[in-house]
Structure formats: C-alpha cells, structure tokens
C-alpha cells in the first residue's frame, strides 16, 4: 500500500543545509533497503487519484529578517522571487509540473503567489512571522527530488540581489 511520510532537516546555515539533506536521504534509502521498502523522491509518484505530491519546502531567513522590521525585508525578498519565478522553477527539481497544479496545497507552476498561512501559495509567510513582524518564509515550490545546493543557492542569489522588484499582492486564505 502506498504511503507518504515527511521529515525536517535543520535548522542549518548555508551549504550545511544541502549536506544534511543529502546525508538524510542516504540514511533513509539504506534503512528502506534493510527493511525491503521502496522509497522514491519523485514529487508525484502516483498521478491517478486524489494524492498530494511531495515537496522540499525550504524555510529561509537572514539576520535582517529575524530582527525588528524583518517582515518588510521578507516581503522585498518575496517580490524578488516573484520576478524570477520561472528561473527558480527551472532548478527546483524534475517532475514538478505534476505536483504544482494549484491543487493539493500547491500553487500553479505557471504563476507565482504568496500569502500568510496559505499552503496553496508558492511562498508562505507563517502566522507567527506576520504577528511578530519578523521571522522567516517558506518557499513551497521545490520538489522532493530537488538538489538542495541549487535551491538554496538560487534563493540566496535572488534575494540578496540589489534590485527593486515589483510589488506582488498577497493571496488571502480564501483563495487557497
């Protein structure tokens, strides 16, 4: 019978996030091998029926995002991500078009969106981050088979770029 599990890696700083994820994938595969369980990192291994896919949701923060006024820093970073949506999708894993359909707590692969406590958005700001005015955001677009070095590198290159990006309006939860 098919099943799906999720686990967390981190918090990690910089390149260590990729190191930790690759080691955790290796350990998971060896344990599955030992118990004769098949494990896949495909983002949508079962396309028939009403199944959620699997993502490598990536939580992101910088020191400025975790300090007073950080929510505005987060929003500026999100606007930059919106401006380069397709560039990010290109490095966010294979088979992601099967998962990012706008259904099953995902956004459409074709359109960037963000929202507070909105699991149907490309990027989610947590309720705690909004209420505290600082914290982190979650990029929900990377697929479960994505290369964490490419994902974190692309996110950081984009959000640290010194450019102004157009403002994107947040989705409300009713639009999820």
Coordinates of C-alpha atoms in Angstrom, one line a residue, residues 39-119:
X39 CA 11.5 4.7 -1.4
X40 CA 11.2 7.4 -4.1
X41 CA 11.9 11.1 -4.0
X42 CA 9.7 11.7 -7.1
X43 CA 7.4 14.7 -6.5
X44 CA 4.3 12.9 -7.7
X45 CA 4.9 9.2 -7.9
X46 CA 1.1 8.4 -8.1
X47 CA -0.7 10.7 -10.6
X48 CA -4.0 8.9 -10.7
X49 CA -6.4 9.7 -7.8
X50 CA -6.5 12.4 -5.2
X51 CA -3.0 12.4 -3.8
X52 CA -0.7 15.1 -2.5
X53 CA 2.7 15.3 -4.1
X54 CA 6.0 15.7 -2.2
X55 CA 8.0 18.8 -1.9
X56 CA 11.2 20.0 -0.4
X57 CA 9.7 23.1 1.3
X58 CA 12.5 25.4 2.1
X59 CA 12.4 27.8 5.1
X60 CA 14.5 30.9 4.6
X61 CA 15.7 33.7 6.8
X62 CA 18.5 36.2 7.0
X63 CA 19.6 38.0 10.1
X64 CA 17.7 41.1 8.9
X65 CA 14.5 39.1 8.5
X66 CA 14.8 37.9 12.1
X67 CA 15.2 41.4 13.5
X68 CA 12.7 44.2 14.1
X69 CA 11.2 45.3 10.8
X70 CA 12.0 41.9 9.3
X71 CA 8.6 41.4 7.7
X72 CA 9.3 44.2 5.3
X73 CA 12.7 42.6 4.4
X74 CA 10.8 39.3 3.9
X75 CA 8.3 40.9 1.5
X76 CA 11.1 42.5 -0.5
X77 CA 12.7 39.1 -0.9
X78 CA 9.4 37.6 -1.9
X79 CA 9.0 40.3 -4.6
X80 CA 12.4 39.4 -6.0
X81 CA 11.5 35.7 -6.0
X82 CA 8.3 36.5 -7.9
X83 CA 10.3 38.4 -10.6
X84 CA 12.4 35.3 -11.2
X85 CA 9.7 32.6 -10.8
X86 CA 10.5 30.6 -13.9
X87 CA 14.2 30.7 -13.3
X88 CA 13.6 29.1 -9.9
X89 CA 11.2 26.5 -11.3
X90 CA 13.9 25.5 -13.8
X91 CA 16.2 24.4 -10.9
X92 CA 13.5 23.2 -8.4
X93 CA 13.6 19.5 -9.5
X94 CA 12.2 17.2 -12.2
X95 CA 8.6 16.2 -12.4
X96 CA 7.5 19.3 -10.5
X97 CA 4.9 20.1 -13.2
X98 CA 2.9 17.0 -12.0
X99 CA 2.9 18.4 -8.4
X100 CA 2.5 22.2 -8.8
X101 CA -1.0 22.1 -10.2
X102 CA -2.8 24.6 -7.9
X103 CA -4.5 21.6 -6.1
X104 CA -3.5 19.6 -3.1
X105 CA -1.9 22.5 -1.2
X106 CA 0.2 23.7 -4.1
X107 CA 0.3 26.8 -6.3
X108 CA 0.3 26.6 -10.0
X109 CA 3.7 26.1 -11.6
X110 CA 2.8 28.8 -14.1
X111 CA 2.0 31.6 -11.7
X112 CA 3.8 32.9 -8.6
X113 CA 1.8 33.7 -5.4
X114 CA 2.5 34.3 -1.8
X115 CA 0.3 34.6 1.3
X116 CA 0.2 34.4 5.1
X117 CA -0.7 30.9 6.4
X118 CA -1.6 30.0 2.9
X119 CA -0.5 26.5 1.9

